[in-house]
Amino acid sequence: MKFPYSETVLEHFRHPRNVGKIDDPDGKSMEGSPACGDMVAVYIKVDPDTKKIDDIKFESYGCASNIATGSIITELAKGKTLDEAKKITWKEASDALGGLPKIKAHCSVLAIEGLRSAIQNYEERHGLITKREPTTLETVRKRLRKVMNPIAGLDLVRTNLVKDIQMKDGTVRVVIDLPKNHQFAAAIKEEIDEKIEPLWDVKEVIVEFTD
Ligand code: FES
């Protein structure tokens, strides 16, 4: 039987580069694939003067293609400026891997989205976003799709844990359908804060749990 994967994909899958987490990253992301529900996290360290990516790591909760793409794009992005790294396309990643089966295109798209969101997170945290759209409930919901529900390994929205979202005068209130003493409550709250707080017009994030 012939493997659907190129030798390069298999090599990166077996020995992925830059796997792990960066403590105290300058930018980070957690992206979920609408196609399969798998997730990827990307962490970057950025030189404040040159805006070059000094270090980058990723964690994948996805398949072999996703792991291989995470590996290759972290290699491609390291040493590039944020603007250069933003332009890396999934086609480039897939070409660098010697091609991916068509059915696996979304896996490399997921890794690229992870990289772009980590860059966006850096830019938001450093006031570098020039096009400022007002935050809406939909913006908040979109961000909550990037917070993982550790119980299910899928995002909070998809697993119906988001009970309510309200927004008033820069205060965002999110109600999560879990008891506040649940073992994952603190981690979920922290991740929600991290995703919503960088939005330029958000002043406060309140996460409530049900009893
Ligand atoms: Fe989900 Fe590949 S099938 S990332």
GROMACS .gro file of C-alpha atoms and ligand atoms in nm:
model
  215
    1MET     CA    1   0.000   0.000   0.000
    2LYS     CA    2   0.127   0.345  -0.090
    3PHE     CA    3   0.116   0.612   0.181
    4PRO     CA    4  -0.084   0.921   0.080
    5TYR     CA    5   0.192   1.134   0.240
    6SER     CA    6   0.524   1.247   0.092
    7GLU     CA    7   0.849   1.145   0.259
    8THR     CA    8   0.891   1.505   0.380
    9VAL     CA    9   0.550   1.504   0.549
   10LEU     CA   10   0.630   1.178   0.722
   11GLU     CA   11   0.970   1.303   0.831
   12HIS     CA   12   0.822   1.621   0.983
   13PHE     CA   13   0.544   1.421   1.143
   14ARG     CA   14   0.792   1.183   1.304
   15HIS     CA   15   1.036   1.455   1.408
   16PRO     CA   16   0.839   1.778   1.430
   17ARG     CA   17   1.051   2.090   1.480
   18ASN     CA   18   0.966   2.361   1.731
   19VAL     CA   19   0.706   2.162   1.923
   20GLY     CA   20   0.608   2.289   2.267
   21LYS     CA   21   0.515   2.601   2.449
   22ILE     CA   22   0.696   2.928   2.509
   23ASP     CA   23   0.658   3.057   2.862
   24ASP     CA   24   0.571   3.423   2.859
   25PRO     CA   25   0.523   3.452   2.480
   26ASP     CA   26   0.486   3.792   2.310
   27GLY     CA   27   0.200   3.656   2.098
   28LYS     CA   28  -0.001   3.337   2.105
   29SER     CA   29  -0.300   3.175   1.946
   30MET     CA   30  -0.531   2.878   1.964
   31GLU     CA   31  -0.712   2.802   1.641
   32GLY     CA   32  -0.974   2.539   1.569
   33SER     CA   33  -1.056   2.394   1.230
   34PRO     CA   34  -1.420   2.432   1.125
   35ALA     CA   35  -1.370   2.125   0.905
   36CYS     CA   36  -1.253   1.870   1.161
   37GLY     CA   37  -1.263   2.042   1.502
   38ASP     CA   38  -0.892   1.984   1.567
   39MET     CA   39  -0.689   2.259   1.730
   40VAL     CA   40  -0.345   2.411   1.711
   41ALA     CA   41  -0.164   2.657   1.940
   42VAL     CA   42   0.120   2.884   1.825
   43TYR     CA   43   0.355   3.089   2.048
   44ILE     CA   44   0.597   3.359   1.928
   45LYS     CA   45   0.877   3.570   2.071
   46VAL     CA   46   0.936   3.888   1.875
   47ASP     CA   47   1.230   4.127   1.871
   48PRO     CA   48   1.069   4.461   1.965
   49ASP     CA   49   1.299   4.664   1.738
   50THR     CA   50   1.332   4.458   1.422
   51LYS     CA   51   0.987   4.292   1.460
   52LYS     CA   52   1.150   3.963   1.363
   53ILE     CA   53   1.026   3.633   1.503
   54ASP     CA   54   1.310   3.524   1.731
   55ASP     CA   55   1.143   3.208   1.852
   56ILE     CA   56   0.831   3.014   1.765
   57LYS     CA   57   0.673   2.696   1.897
   58PHE     CA   58   0.352   2.510   1.834
   59GLU     CA   59   0.134   2.246   1.995
   60SER     CA   60  -0.098   2.044   1.774
   61TYR     CA   61  -0.409   1.854   1.871
   62GLY     CA   62  -0.455   1.761   1.506
   63CYS     CA   63  -0.353   1.492   1.261
   64ALA     CA   64  -0.023   1.407   1.092
   65SER     CA   65  -0.072   1.673   0.822
   66ASN     CA   66  -0.135   1.937   1.081
   67ILE     CA   67   0.172   1.840   1.284
   68ALA     CA   68   0.389   1.836   0.970
   69THR     CA   69   0.254   2.174   0.858
   70GLY     CA   70   0.303   2.323   1.206
   71SER     CA   71   0.660   2.199   1.191
   72ILE     CA   72   0.732   2.344   0.847
   73ILE     CA   73   0.568   2.683   0.900
   74THR     CA   74   0.750   2.739   1.228
   75GLU     CA   75   1.072   2.674   1.036
   76LEU     CA   76   0.964   2.909   0.757
   77ALA     CA   77   0.857   3.183   1.000
   78LYS     CA   78   1.157   3.182   1.232
   79GLY     CA   79   1.380   3.483   1.158
   80LYS     CA   80   1.120   3.651   0.937
   81THR     CA   81   0.959   3.985   1.021
   82LEU     CA   82   0.594   3.975   1.126
   83ASP     CA   83   0.492   4.123   0.790
   84GLU     CA   84   0.687   3.858   0.601
   85ALA     CA   85   0.556   3.575   0.818
   86LYS     CA   86   0.198   3.691   0.767
   87LYS     CA   87   0.238   3.632   0.396
   88ILE     CA   88   0.331   3.264   0.426
   89THR     CA   89   0.052   3.077   0.247
   90TRP     CA   90  -0.074   2.723   0.294
   91LYS     CA   91   0.032   2.660  -0.065
   92GLU     CA   92   0.389   2.749   0.028
   93ALA     CA   93   0.370   2.522   0.331
   94SER     CA   94   0.221   2.240   0.130
   95ASP     CA   95   0.484   2.283  -0.145
   96ALA     CA   96   0.762   2.279   0.115
   97LEU     CA   97   0.618   1.950   0.237
   98GLY     CA   98   0.623   1.798  -0.111
   99GLY     CA   99   0.244   1.830  -0.138
  100LEU     CA  100  -0.046   1.720   0.080
  101PRO     CA  101  -0.347   1.509  -0.020
  102LYS     CA  102  -0.635   1.743  -0.121
  103ILE     CA  103  -0.854   1.610   0.155
  104LYS     CA  104  -0.592   1.736   0.401
  105ALA     CA  105  -0.578   2.098   0.278
  106HIS     CA  106  -0.775   2.221   0.582
  107CYS     CA  107  -0.507   2.081   0.816
  108SER     CA  108  -0.238   2.305   0.672
  109VAL     CA  109  -0.483   2.596   0.657
  110LEU     CA  110  -0.535   2.544   1.031
  111ALA     CA  111  -0.161   2.570   1.101
  112ILE     CA  112  -0.133   2.886   0.889
  113GLU     CA  113  -0.431   3.038   1.069
  114GLY     CA  114  -0.256   2.960   1.397
  115LEU     CA  115   0.054   3.149   1.285
  116ARG     CA  116  -0.147   3.447   1.159
  117SER     CA  117  -0.352   3.467   1.478
  118ALA     CA  118  -0.040   3.458   1.696
  119ILE     CA  119   0.094   3.753   1.493
  120GLN     CA  120  -0.241   3.930   1.523
  121ASN     CA  121  -0.237   3.870   1.898
  122TYR     CA  122   0.108   4.031   1.916
  123GLU     CA  123  -0.012   4.328   1.713
  124GLU     CA  124  -0.320   4.373   1.929
  125ARG     CA  125  -0.121   4.355   2.249
  126HIS     CA  126   0.125   4.612   2.117
  127GLY     CA  127  -0.128   4.857   1.972
  128LEU     CA  128  -0.016   4.788   1.614
  129ILE     CA  129  -0.358   4.725   1.461
  130THR     CA  130  -0.450   5.019   1.243
  131LYS     CA  131  -0.788   4.901   1.113
  132ARG     CA  132  -1.005   4.913   1.421
  133GLU     CA  133  -1.351   4.767   1.395
  134PRO     CA  134  -1.576   4.805   1.701
  135THR     CA  135  -1.610   4.483   1.897
  136THR     CA  136  -1.949   4.314   1.859
  137LEU     CA  137  -2.108   4.009   2.022
  138GLU     CA  138  -2.011   3.823   1.706
  139THR     CA  139  -1.645   3.924   1.749
  140VAL     CA  140  -1.655   3.789   2.105
  141ARG     CA  141  -1.823   3.468   1.993
  142LYS     CA  142  -1.561   3.420   1.722
  143ARG     CA  143  -1.285   3.453   1.981
  144LEU     CA  144  -1.457   3.206   2.213
  145ARG     CA  145  -1.438   2.958   1.927
  146LYS     CA  146  -1.065   2.971   1.986
  147VAL     CA  147  -1.084   2.874   2.351
  148MET     CA  148  -1.058   2.507   2.408
  149ASN     CA  149  -1.292   2.313   2.631
  150PRO     CA  150  -1.037   2.075   2.784
  151ILE     CA  151  -1.309   1.828   2.875
  152ALA     CA  152  -1.392   1.762   2.511
  153GLY     CA  153  -1.081   1.879   2.323
  154LEU     CA  154  -1.305   2.106   2.112
  155ASP     CA  155  -1.382   2.475   2.145
  156LEU     CA  156  -1.624   2.630   2.398
  157VAL     CA  157  -1.883   2.736   2.140
  158ARG     CA  158  -1.894   2.406   1.959
  159THR     CA  159  -1.939   2.221   2.288
  160ASN     CA  160  -2.223   2.455   2.397
  161LEU     CA  161  -2.048   2.580   2.709
  162VAL     CA  162  -2.115   2.946   2.629
  163LYS     CA  163  -2.446   3.024   2.795
  164ASP     CA  164  -2.455   3.398   2.747
  165ILE     CA  165  -2.249   3.691   2.614
  166GLN     CA  166  -2.324   4.054   2.697
  167MET     CA  167  -2.142   4.371   2.613
  168LYS     CA  168  -2.187   4.718   2.753
  169ASP     CA  169  -1.957   5.021   2.766
  170GLY     CA  170  -1.643   4.819   2.705
  171THR     CA  171  -1.730   4.550   2.959
  172VAL     CA  172  -1.772   4.200   2.819
  173ARG     CA  173  -1.954   3.945   3.032
  174VAL     CA  174  -1.938   3.579   2.939
  175VAL     CA  175  -2.134   3.308   3.119
  176ILE     CA  176  -1.992   2.957   3.100
  177ASP     CA  177  -2.209   2.658   3.171
  178LEU     CA  178  -1.983   2.493   3.427
  179PRO     CA  179  -1.975   2.512   3.807
  180LYS     CA  180  -1.721   2.770   3.929
  181ASN     CA  181  -1.534   2.507   4.130
  182HIS     CA  182  -1.493   2.284   3.825
  183GLN     CA  183  -1.132   2.169   3.781
  184PHE     CA  184  -1.100   2.351   3.447
  185ALA     CA  185  -1.288   2.670   3.542
  186ALA     CA  186  -0.975   2.873   3.625
  187ALA     CA  187  -0.793   2.766   3.308
  188ILE     CA  188  -1.096   2.845   3.092
  189LYS     CA  189  -1.136   3.187   3.254
  190GLU     CA  190  -0.770   3.266   3.196
  191GLU     CA  191  -0.793   3.171   2.830
  192ILE     CA  192  -1.108   3.377   2.777
  193ASP     CA  193  -0.937   3.679   2.936
  194GLU     CA  194  -0.640   3.633   2.709
  195LYS     CA  195  -0.854   3.616   2.397
  196ILE     CA  196  -1.093   3.903   2.468
  197GLU     CA  197  -0.883   4.154   2.664
  198PRO     CA  198  -0.650   4.246   2.374
  199LEU     CA  199  -0.948   4.381   2.172
  200TRP     CA  200  -0.879   4.753   2.155
  201ASP     CA  201  -1.217   4.875   2.284
  202VAL     CA  202  -1.261   4.617   2.561
  203LYS     CA  203  -1.194   4.757   2.908
  204GLU     CA  204  -1.298   4.467   3.126
  205VAL     CA  205  -1.377   4.099   3.086
  206ILE     CA  206  -1.601   3.927   3.340
  207VAL     CA  207  -1.630   3.549   3.322
  208GLU     CA  208  -1.909   3.395   3.526
  209PHE     CA  209  -1.982   3.031   3.588
  210THR     CA  210  -2.310   2.867   3.671
  211ASP     CA  211  -2.347   2.703   4.012
  212FES    FE1  212  -0.798   1.776   1.169
  212FES    FE2  213  -0.602   1.725   1.003
  212FES     S1  214  -0.790   1.620   1.021
  212FES     S2  215  -0.612   1.881   1.150
   0.00000   0.00000   0.00000
